[in-house]
Coordinates of C-alpha atoms in Angstrom, one line a residue:
F687 CA -12.2 -4.6 38.0
R688 CA -10.8 -1.4 36.5
T689 CA -11.5 0.7 38.7
K690 CA -11.0 4.4 39.0
S691 CA -12.8 4.5 42.7
S692 CA -15.1 2.1 44.9
S693 CA -18.5 2.6 47.0
F694 CA -16.6 3.0 50.2
R695 CA -16.5 5.5 52.6
V696 CA -13.3 7.8 53.0
R697 CA -13.1 10.0 56.2
V698 CA -11.8 13.3 55.6
H699 CA -10.0 14.8 58.5
A700 CA -10.1 18.5 58.3
G701 CA -8.0 20.6 60.8
P702 CA -5.3 23.2 61.1
T703 CA -2.2 22.8 59.1
A704 CA 1.1 21.3 60.4
K705 CA 2.9 24.9 60.8
M706 CA 0.2 25.7 63.1
S707 CA -0.4 22.5 64.8
P708 CA 1.2 21.7 68.2
V709 CA 2.0 18.4 67.1
P710 CA 4.8 17.5 65.3
A711 CA 4.8 17.6 61.2
V712 CA 5.3 14.1 60.9
E713 CA 1.7 13.0 62.4
A714 CA 0.2 16.2 61.0
R715 CA -3.0 14.8 58.3
P716 CA -2.8 16.9 55.6
E717 CA -5.7 19.7 55.1
F718 CA -8.4 19.8 53.1
R719 CA -10.2 23.1 52.8
R720 CA -13.5 23.8 53.9
R721 CA -14.8 26.3 50.6
N722 CA -17.2 29.1 51.0
P723 CA -19.9 29.7 48.3
P724 CA -18.9 31.5 45.1
G725 CA -19.4 35.2 46.3
D726 CA -18.6 34.8 50.0
D727 CA -15.2 36.4 50.9
A728 CA -15.1 35.9 53.9
V729 CA -12.8 34.7 56.6
P730 CA -13.2 31.1 57.2
S731 CA -15.2 30.6 60.1
P732 CA -13.2 29.4 63.5
D733 CA -14.9 26.3 63.6
S734 CA -13.5 25.6 60.5
A735 CA -10.0 25.8 62.6
V736 CA -11.5 23.6 65.2
P737 CA -10.6 19.2 64.3
S738 CA -14.3 18.0 64.1
P739 CA -14.5 15.3 66.0
D740 CA -13.6 12.9 63.6
S741 CA -10.1 13.5 63.7
S742 CA -9.5 13.0 66.8
P743 CA -7.2 10.3 67.4
D744 CA -8.9 8.0 68.7
S745 CA -11.1 8.5 65.4
S746 CA -8.2 8.2 63.3
S747 CA -6.7 5.2 65.2
S748 CA -10.2 3.6 64.2
A749 CA -10.4 4.8 60.4
S750 CA -6.7 3.7 60.2
S751 CA -7.6 0.1 61.8
R752 CA -10.1 0.3 58.8
R753 CA -7.9 0.1 56.0
T754 CA -7.6 -3.4 54.4
L755 CA -5.6 -2.6 51.2
G756 CA -2.1 -4.4 51.3
V757 CA 0.9 -4.3 48.7
T758 CA -0.8 -7.4 46.7
S759 CA -4.4 -6.3 47.0
L760 CA -3.2 -3.2 45.5
A761 CA -1.3 -4.1 42.8
L762 CA -4.0 -6.2 41.4
L763 CA -6.5 -3.7 41.8
T764 CA -3.7 -0.9 40.0
Y765 CA -3.2 -3.4 37.1
Y766 CA -7.1 -3.9 36.4
A767 CA -7.1 0.1 36.4
V768 CA -4.3 -0.1 33.8
S769 CA -4.9 -3.3 32.0
G770 CA -7.1 -6.4 32.5
G771 CA -5.1 -8.5 30.2
P772 CA -3.6 -8.2 27.0
F773 CA -6.4 -7.9 25.1
G774 CA -7.2 -4.9 22.3
I775 CA -2.7 -4.7 22.3
E776 CA -3.6 -6.7 18.5
P777 CA -4.0 -2.8 16.6
A778 CA -0.3 -1.7 17.2
V779 CA 1.1 -4.6 15.5
A780 CA -1.2 -3.8 12.7
A781 CA 0.1 -0.4 12.8
G782 CA 3.1 -0.5 12.8
G783 CA 4.7 -4.2 12.3
P784 CA 6.3 -6.6 15.1
L785 CA 9.3 -4.8 15.6
A786 CA 7.7 -1.4 15.9
A787 CA 5.1 -3.0 18.9
I788 CA 7.1 -5.2 20.7
A789 CA 9.5 -2.1 21.1
C790 CA 7.3 0.5 22.1
F791 CA 5.9 -2.2 24.7
A792 CA 9.3 -2.8 25.7
I793 CA 10.4 1.4 26.1
M794 CA 7.4 3.7 26.9
P795 CA 6.0 2.0 30.1
L796 CA 10.1 3.7 31.2
F797 CA 8.9 7.2 30.0
W798 CA 5.3 7.0 30.6
S799 CA 4.2 4.4 33.2
V800 CA 6.7 4.3 35.8
P801 CA 6.5 9.0 36.6
E802 CA 3.1 8.3 36.5
A803 CA 2.9 5.4 39.0
L804 CA 5.1 7.4 41.4
I805 CA 3.4 10.5 41.3
T806 CA 0.3 8.5 42.2
A807 CA 2.4 6.8 45.2
E808 CA 3.3 10.4 46.8
L809 CA 0.0 12.2 45.8
S810 CA -2.2 9.4 47.2
S811 CA 0.4 8.4 49.9
A812 CA -0.5 13.0 51.1
Y813 CA -4.3 13.3 50.0
P814 CA -6.3 9.9 50.8
E815 CA -9.3 10.5 49.3
A816 CA -11.8 8.9 47.2
S817 CA -11.5 12.1 44.4
G818 CA -7.4 11.3 44.1
Y819 CA -6.6 13.2 41.1
V820 CA -9.4 15.7 41.2
A821 CA -8.3 17.0 44.9
W822 CA -4.6 17.0 43.5
V823 CA -5.4 19.8 40.7
E824 CA -7.9 21.5 43.6
E825 CA -5.4 21.6 46.4
A826 CA -2.5 23.1 43.7
F827 CA -4.9 25.2 41.4
G828 CA -7.7 26.0 43.2
E829 CA -11.4 25.2 42.0
K830 CA -11.7 25.8 38.6
A831 CA -8.6 23.8 38.1
G832 CA -10.1 20.9 40.1
L833 CA -13.6 20.9 38.3
V834 CA -11.7 20.8 34.5
E835 CA -9.4 18.3 36.2
G836 CA -12.6 16.2 37.4
Y837 CA -14.5 17.0 33.8
L838 CA -11.8 15.7 31.8
S839 CA -11.2 12.8 33.5
W840 CA -14.6 11.9 33.8
T841 CA -15.4 12.3 29.9
S842 CA -12.3 10.5 29.0
G843 CA -13.6 7.5 31.3
V844 CA -16.6 7.5 30.4
A845 CA -15.2 7.4 26.6
D846 CA -12.5 4.8 28.0
N847 CA -15.5 2.5 28.9
A848 CA -17.2 2.3 25.6
V849 CA -14.2 0.9 24.2
Y850 CA -14.8 -2.3 26.1
P851 CA -18.4 -3.3 24.6
V852 CA -16.5 -2.8 21.2
L853 CA -14.0 -5.0 22.5
F854 CA -15.9 -7.4 23.8
L855 CA -18.0 -8.5 20.5
Q856 CA -14.6 -7.7 18.4
Y857 CA -13.7 -11.4 21.3
L858 CA -16.8 -12.8 20.8
T859 CA -17.2 -13.3 17.5
S860 CA -14.0 -14.6 17.0
E861 CA -14.3 -17.9 18.1
A862 CA -17.3 -20.3 17.0
L863 CA -18.9 -20.7 20.1
P864 CA -22.6 -21.7 20.9
F865 CA -24.4 -18.1 21.0
G866 CA -26.1 -19.4 24.4
R867 CA -23.1 -20.8 26.3
K868 CA -21.8 -17.3 25.7
M869 CA -24.2 -15.4 27.0
A870 CA -24.7 -18.1 30.0
F871 CA -20.9 -17.5 31.3
L872 CA -21.6 -13.7 30.8
T873 CA -24.6 -13.7 33.1
A874 CA -22.9 -15.7 35.0
A875 CA -19.7 -13.7 35.3
N876 CA -21.4 -10.7 35.8
A877 CA -23.8 -11.4 38.6
G878 CA -20.3 -13.1 40.6
L879 CA -18.8 -9.9 40.4
T880 CA -21.4 -7.4 41.1
Y881 CA -21.8 -10.1 44.0
V882 CA -17.7 -9.1 44.7
S883 CA -18.6 -5.3 44.3
Y884 CA -21.4 -4.9 46.7
R885 CA -19.3 -7.2 49.7
G886 CA -16.7 -4.3 49.4
L887 CA -12.8 -3.6 48.9
E888 CA -11.7 -6.3 51.2
V889 CA -13.3 -8.9 49.5
V890 CA -12.4 -7.3 46.4
G891 CA -8.7 -7.5 47.0
A892 CA -8.9 -11.0 48.4
V893 CA -10.6 -12.6 44.9
A894 CA -8.1 -10.2 43.1
S895 CA -5.7 -12.9 42.6
L896 CA -7.9 -15.5 41.5
V897 CA -9.5 -13.7 38.7
A898 CA -6.3 -12.3 37.8
A899 CA -5.5 -16.4 37.3
M900 CA -8.3 -16.8 35.4
E901 CA -7.0 -14.3 33.0
L902 CA -3.9 -15.0 32.6
L903 CA -3.3 -18.2 33.1
P904 CA -4.3 -19.2 29.5
F905 CA -1.7 -16.3 28.5
A906 CA 0.8 -18.3 31.0
I907 CA 0.2 -21.7 28.8
M908 CA 0.6 -19.8 25.1
C909 CA 4.0 -18.4 26.5
V910 CA 5.3 -22.1 28.0
V911 CA 4.2 -23.6 24.9
G912 CA 4.8 -21.1 22.2
A913 CA 8.1 -20.8 23.7
F914 CA 9.2 -23.8 21.6
Q915 CA 7.8 -22.6 18.4
I916 CA 9.0 -18.7 17.8
D917 CA 11.0 -18.4 14.9
P918 CA 13.1 -15.0 16.0
E919 CA 13.0 -13.4 12.6
R920 CA 9.4 -13.0 12.5
F921 CA 10.2 -10.3 15.7
F922 CA 12.0 -8.1 12.7
K923 CA 9.7 -7.9 10.4
S924 CA 8.2 -4.0 9.3
A925 CA 4.5 -3.7 8.6
D926 CA 4.7 -4.2 5.0
D927 CA 7.1 -7.4 5.2
M928 CA 3.6 -8.4 6.5
A929 CA 1.4 -7.3 3.7
C930 CA -0.2 -3.6 3.3
L931 CA -3.9 -3.2 4.5
S932 CA -4.4 -2.6 0.6
S933 CA -1.2 -4.6 -1.8
D934 CA -2.0 -1.8 -4.1
G935 CA 1.7 0.4 -4.4
C936 CA 3.0 -1.6 -1.6
V937 CA 7.0 -1.7 -1.1
S938 CA 8.6 -3.5 1.5
A939 CA 10.9 -1.9 3.6
R940 CA 13.2 -4.8 3.6
A941 CA 13.4 -5.0 -0.5
T942 CA 14.7 -1.8 -0.4
D943 CA 16.9 -1.7 3.0
D944 CA 15.9 1.9 3.7
W945 CA 15.2 2.7 6.8
S946 CA 13.1 5.5 6.1
A947 CA 11.2 3.3 3.8
W948 CA 10.7 1.4 7.1
S949 CA 9.4 4.4 9.0
R950 CA 6.9 5.2 6.5
S951 CA 5.2 1.6 6.5
I952 CA 4.3 2.4 10.2
A953 CA 0.9 4.0 10.7
W954 CA 2.4 6.3 13.7
A955 CA -1.3 7.9 15.1
P956 CA -3.2 4.3 15.1
L957 CA 0.5 2.5 16.9
M958 CA 1.0 5.4 19.1
N959 CA -3.0 6.1 20.6
N960 CA -2.9 2.1 21.2
I961 CA 0.3 1.8 23.2
F962 CA -0.8 4.9 24.7
W963 CA -4.0 3.8 25.7
N964 CA -2.6 0.5 27.2
I965 CA -0.2 1.8 29.3
N966 CA -2.1 4.8 31.5
Y967 CA -4.5 5.4 33.6
F968 CA -1.8 4.0 37.0
D969 CA -3.7 7.3 38.4
T970 CA -7.3 5.8 38.8
A971 CA -5.4 3.7 41.7
S972 CA -5.6 7.0 43.9
A973 CA -9.4 6.4 44.3
F974 CA -8.2 3.9 46.8
A975 CA -5.7 6.3 48.6
G976 CA -8.2 6.0 51.7
E977 CA -8.1 2.3 52.0
V978 CA -4.5 1.7 52.3
K979 CA -2.2 0.2 54.7
D980 CA 0.7 1.8 56.1
P981 CA 1.1 4.2 52.8
G982 CA 5.2 4.9 53.0
R983 CA 5.5 1.3 52.6
T984 CA 2.7 -0.2 50.5
W985 CA 2.1 2.3 47.7
P986 CA 6.3 2.0 46.3
R987 CA 6.0 -1.4 46.1
A988 CA 2.4 -2.0 44.9
M989 CA 3.2 0.8 41.7
F990 CA 6.4 -1.1 40.9
F991 CA 4.5 -4.9 41.0
A992 CA 1.6 -3.2 39.1
V993 CA 3.8 -1.6 36.4
L994 CA 6.2 -4.7 36.4
L995 CA 2.7 -7.0 36.1
V996 CA 1.4 -4.7 33.5
V997 CA 4.4 -4.9 31.1
L998 CA 5.3 -8.5 31.6
N999 CA 1.3 -8.8 30.5
Y1000 CA 1.7 -6.8 27.0
L1001 CA 4.9 -7.9 26.2
L1002 CA 5.0 -12.1 26.6
P1003 CA 2.1 -12.5 24.9
L1004 CA 3.1 -10.3 22.0
L1005 CA 6.2 -11.9 21.5
V1006 CA 5.1 -15.5 21.4
A1007 CA 2.3 -14.4 19.2
I1008 CA 4.1 -12.9 16.9
G1009 CA 6.8 -15.3 16.6
A1010 CA 5.0 -18.7 17.2
T1011 CA 2.4 -17.9 14.7
S1012 CA 2.8 -17.1 10.6
S1013 CA 0.4 -13.5 10.4
S1014 CA 0.1 -10.9 8.1
R1015 CA -0.8 -7.3 8.7
Q1016 CA -4.7 -8.1 8.2
D1017 CA -5.0 -10.8 11.1
W1018 CA -3.5 -8.2 13.7
Q1019 CA -7.4 -6.9 14.3
E1020 CA -9.1 -7.3 18.0
G1021 CA -9.3 -11.1 18.9
Y1022 CA -6.4 -12.3 17.2
L1023 CA -5.0 -13.1 20.0
A1024 CA -7.7 -15.9 21.1
A1025 CA -6.6 -17.3 17.5
A1026 CA -2.9 -17.5 18.1
A1027 CA -3.7 -19.1 21.5
A1028 CA -5.7 -21.8 19.2
H1029 CA -3.1 -22.1 16.8
I1030 CA -0.2 -22.7 19.3
G1031 CA -1.9 -24.8 21.9
G1032 CA -5.1 -26.4 20.4
P1033 CA -8.7 -25.1 20.1
W1034 CA -9.3 -25.8 23.8
L1035 CA -6.8 -23.1 25.0
G1036 CA -8.4 -20.1 22.2
A1037 CA -11.8 -21.2 23.7
W1038 CA -10.7 -20.4 27.0
T1039 CA -8.4 -17.3 25.7
V1040 CA -11.8 -16.3 24.7
F1041 CA -13.8 -16.5 28.1
A1042 CA -10.8 -14.7 29.8
A1043 CA -11.4 -12.2 27.0
A1044 CA -15.2 -12.3 28.0
L1045 CA -14.4 -12.0 31.9
S1046 CA -12.6 -9.3 31.5
N1047 CA -13.9 -7.1 29.2
L1048 CA -17.2 -7.4 30.9
A1049 CA -15.2 -6.6 34.0
L1050 CA -13.9 -3.4 32.7
Y1051 CA -16.7 -2.6 31.6
Q1052 CA -18.6 -3.0 34.9
A1053 CA -16.0 -1.5 37.0
E1054 CA -15.5 1.8 34.8
M1055 CA -19.1 2.0 35.1
S1056 CA -18.8 2.8 38.6
A1057 CA -15.5 4.3 38.6
N1058 CA -17.1 7.2 36.6
A1059 CA -20.3 7.4 38.8
F1060 CA -17.9 7.7 42.1
T1061 CA -15.7 10.4 40.2
L1062 CA -18.8 12.6 39.8
M1063 CA -19.3 11.2 43.4
G1064 CA -16.0 12.7 45.2
M1065 CA -16.7 15.7 43.2
A1066 CA -20.4 16.4 44.4
Q1067 CA -18.6 15.8 47.4
R1068 CA -16.2 18.8 47.5
G1069 CA -18.6 21.0 46.3
L1070 CA -17.9 20.7 42.6
V1071 CA -21.2 19.9 40.9
P1072 CA -24.4 19.6 42.8
A1073 CA -25.0 17.6 45.7
A1074 CA -27.5 15.0 43.5
F1075 CA -25.1 13.2 42.4
A1076 CA -23.8 12.4 46.0
R1077 CA -26.6 10.8 46.2
R1078 CA -26.9 7.2 46.8
S1079 CA -29.5 4.4 46.5
P1080 CA -30.1 1.7 49.6
Y1081 CA -27.3 -0.5 47.9
G1082 CA -24.4 2.6 48.0
T1083 CA -24.4 3.4 44.5
P1084 CA -24.2 7.3 43.2
T1085 CA -27.8 6.7 41.0
C1086 CA -27.9 10.0 39.1
A1087 CA -23.9 9.9 38.5
L1088 CA -24.4 6.4 36.8
L1089 CA -27.3 7.3 34.5
A1090 CA -24.8 10.9 33.4
S1091 CA -22.4 8.2 32.6
A1092 CA -24.3 5.3 31.1
G1093 CA -26.2 8.3 28.5
I1094 CA -22.4 9.2 27.2
I1095 CA -21.2 5.6 26.9
V1096 CA -24.0 5.0 24.9
V1097 CA -23.6 7.1 22.4
M1098 CA -19.8 7.0 22.0
S1099 CA -20.2 3.0 21.8
F1100 CA -21.5 3.5 18.2
F1101 CA -18.0 4.9 17.4
P1102 CA -15.3 2.2 15.8
F1103 CA -12.3 1.1 18.4
M1104 CA -9.3 3.0 17.3
E1105 CA -11.8 6.0 17.2
I1106 CA -12.8 5.9 20.3
V1107 CA -9.3 5.1 22.2
E1108 CA -7.9 8.8 20.0
V1109 CA -10.6 10.7 21.6
L1110 CA -10.1 9.6 25.0
N1111 CA -6.5 9.8 24.8
L1112 CA -6.8 13.3 23.7
L1113 CA -9.3 14.0 26.5
Y1114 CA -6.6 12.0 29.2
C1115 CA -3.7 14.2 27.9
F1116 CA -5.6 17.0 28.6
A1117 CA -5.8 15.9 32.4
L1118 CA -2.3 14.4 32.9
A1119 CA -0.8 17.8 32.1
L1120 CA -2.7 19.3 35.1
E1121 CA -2.2 16.4 37.4
F1122 CA 1.9 16.7 36.3
A1123 CA 1.6 20.5 36.8
A1124 CA -0.3 20.6 40.1
F1125 CA 2.8 17.3 41.3
L1126 CA 5.1 20.3 40.6
Q1127 CA 3.0 22.8 41.8
L1128 CA 2.5 20.6 45.8
R1129 CA 6.2 19.9 45.9
Q1130 CA 6.6 24.0 45.8
T1131 CA 3.6 25.4 47.6
K1132 CA 2.9 22.6 50.3
P1133 CA 6.2 21.0 51.5
H1134 CA 4.6 20.7 54.8
V1135 CA 1.8 18.2 53.7
P1136 CA 3.0 15.0 55.2
R1137 CA 4.0 12.4 52.4
P1138 CA 4.3 9.2 54.0
Y1139 CA 6.0 7.9 50.6
R1140 CA 8.0 11.0 48.9
I1141 CA 9.9 10.5 45.1
P1142 CA 13.4 10.4 46.6
L1143 CA 14.3 13.1 44.0
N1144 CA 14.2 17.4 44.5
T1145 CA 12.2 19.6 41.7
C1146 CA 14.5 19.6 39.3
G1147 CA 14.9 15.8 39.2
C1148 CA 11.1 15.4 39.1
V1149 CA 10.7 17.8 36.4
L1150 CA 13.6 15.6 34.3
M1151 CA 11.7 13.1 35.2
L1152 CA 8.2 14.0 33.5
L1153 CA 10.3 15.8 30.5
P1154 CA 10.1 12.6 28.2
A1155 CA 6.2 11.9 29.5
N1156 CA 5.5 15.5 28.7
V1157 CA 7.6 15.3 25.5
L1158 CA 4.7 12.4 24.8
L1159 CA 1.5 14.2 25.4
V1160 CA 2.4 17.0 23.4
V1161 CA 3.4 14.1 20.6
M1162 CA -0.5 12.5 21.2
I1163 CA -2.3 15.8 21.2
G1164 CA -0.1 16.5 17.6
L1165 CA -1.3 12.9 16.2
A1166 CA -4.6 13.1 16.7
S1167 CA -7.1 13.6 13.7
R1168 CA -9.1 16.6 12.8
T1169 CA -12.0 14.7 14.0
S1170 CA -10.8 13.6 17.2
H1171 CA -9.7 17.4 18.2
A1172 CA -13.2 18.6 16.6
I1173 CA -14.6 16.0 19.6
C1174 CA -12.7 17.5 22.4
G1175 CA -13.1 21.0 21.1
S1176 CA -17.1 20.2 21.6
V1177 CA -16.5 18.3 24.7
L1178 CA -15.2 21.5 26.2
V1179 CA -17.4 23.9 24.8
A1180 CA -20.3 22.1 26.7
G1181 CA -18.0 21.7 29.5
V1182 CA -18.4 25.3 29.5
L1183 CA -22.0 25.6 29.1
L1184 CA -22.6 22.7 31.6
Y1185 CA -20.5 25.1 34.2
R1186 CA -22.5 27.9 33.4
F1187 CA -25.9 26.1 33.3
Q1188 CA -25.1 24.6 37.0
H1189 CA -24.0 28.1 38.4
Y1190 CA -27.2 29.5 37.0
G1191 CA -29.3 26.6 38.3
R1192 CA -27.5 27.2 41.8
R1193 CA -29.0 31.1 41.6
R1194 CA -32.4 30.0 40.6
G1195 CA -32.4 27.7 43.5
W1196 CA -32.9 24.5 41.5
W1197 CA -30.1 21.8 43.0
T1198 CA -27.7 23.0 46.0
F1199 CA -24.0 21.8 46.2
R1200 CA -22.3 21.3 49.4
E1201 CA -19.5 23.4 51.1
S1202 CA -16.8 21.0 51.8
G1203 CA -15.3 17.7 50.8
E1204 CA -17.4 15.7 53.9
D1205 CA -18.7 12.8 52.7
K1206 CA -22.5 13.4 54.0
A1207 CA -23.7 10.3 51.7
R1208 CA -24.3 7.6 54.6

């Protein structure tokens, strides 16, 4: 369910801008430009200024009546896009120790998740289409910038998708359950989630609360039972106090009573990469923008509840697992939460946690695969990549886009968990920098575009709001290893070559491009 988009159709209403329209600006739809092919500098034809039949009042009313996502459904879908459960937070404790991990999960969402969620709410209400953040950047800086944004987000997404098989296997091996039972459960869960996705967003939104209960209930039980077993002193241990990954030359920060020694005991790069990976991707909810009812009311409320749920989802199980179990630094590897649940509530709770992890990672992998494919499809609908990526199978899935995503995922799956996380974080940093810049640019250059929800800050206030997040982006880029920079550099070079190749193929007639954002795939 960690979806960045879904297999639904979004109608794009083309028409005159609010300044040109005789209709009051508050009722005008944002203008989605009809692009001319490269090399065609002609002024847009008069036809492009005439509202299409789809943009008639009756059609708009009909489209509005078909919107199915309210506050609860959107909040849960965003939660799955960002988190999907507290699985994968264990390396943060191994890298930084209990105090650093708790502090980061409590404080960093205020400076990162909240601004990202607010920007998503404003721009998604202004540009309700499936291409989401690609549309924001393209409307702000033009076609090439939109293509760069889409490419960075897609490559980051497929790298993120490669995490789930790795994490999935770690959790399956953390409990000695019979292999046959595990496979039977996973096959049944996959079949059920596929059927839910086939039925559409309305069913997905209705079932989301049930899936959330299945995943979060074992952690709720663990938190209630474990609350009476907590030793608060365990919260204040340094990473070295928990025992070093290598005992040779280990110096306890508590023994020296030195703040700098405590700071030196933290492996900052793995810690920050794990925290950053766990609290981002709120912008992926923009893929559902066209399906949201009453966006001015729904978006801010849904983002508030999504941020709150994500923070509590990480912080409460982390506090209980640290405080109620006696653990070493080596214990906090992927899958330790299942062992902590078994220690606190018994083997049955540990087994339930493993099942929840299996369900969560299977759903995340499946939904992320579809999301990456639909990102490519949205770019094809905007004319940024060949139209072949917008072709759908009889089941509505973009076949070519799925194959392209699957190829990268298979390669990335051979990398270790934290290396994948660092690479996808670095790619995502560049994509987020473009999105933040697009938000400020659109505030300045397109203030007339209707925004059913608008962040209650002026431009200066928005700059200050984004300042800590941009500092974090710089920190994340600086903490990345040379290997990650080399991989990202190779990805960017590959992107330039692909851009040249696709336009060479266009000139040779190997493939075609769409000339507008209209979804012609029915």
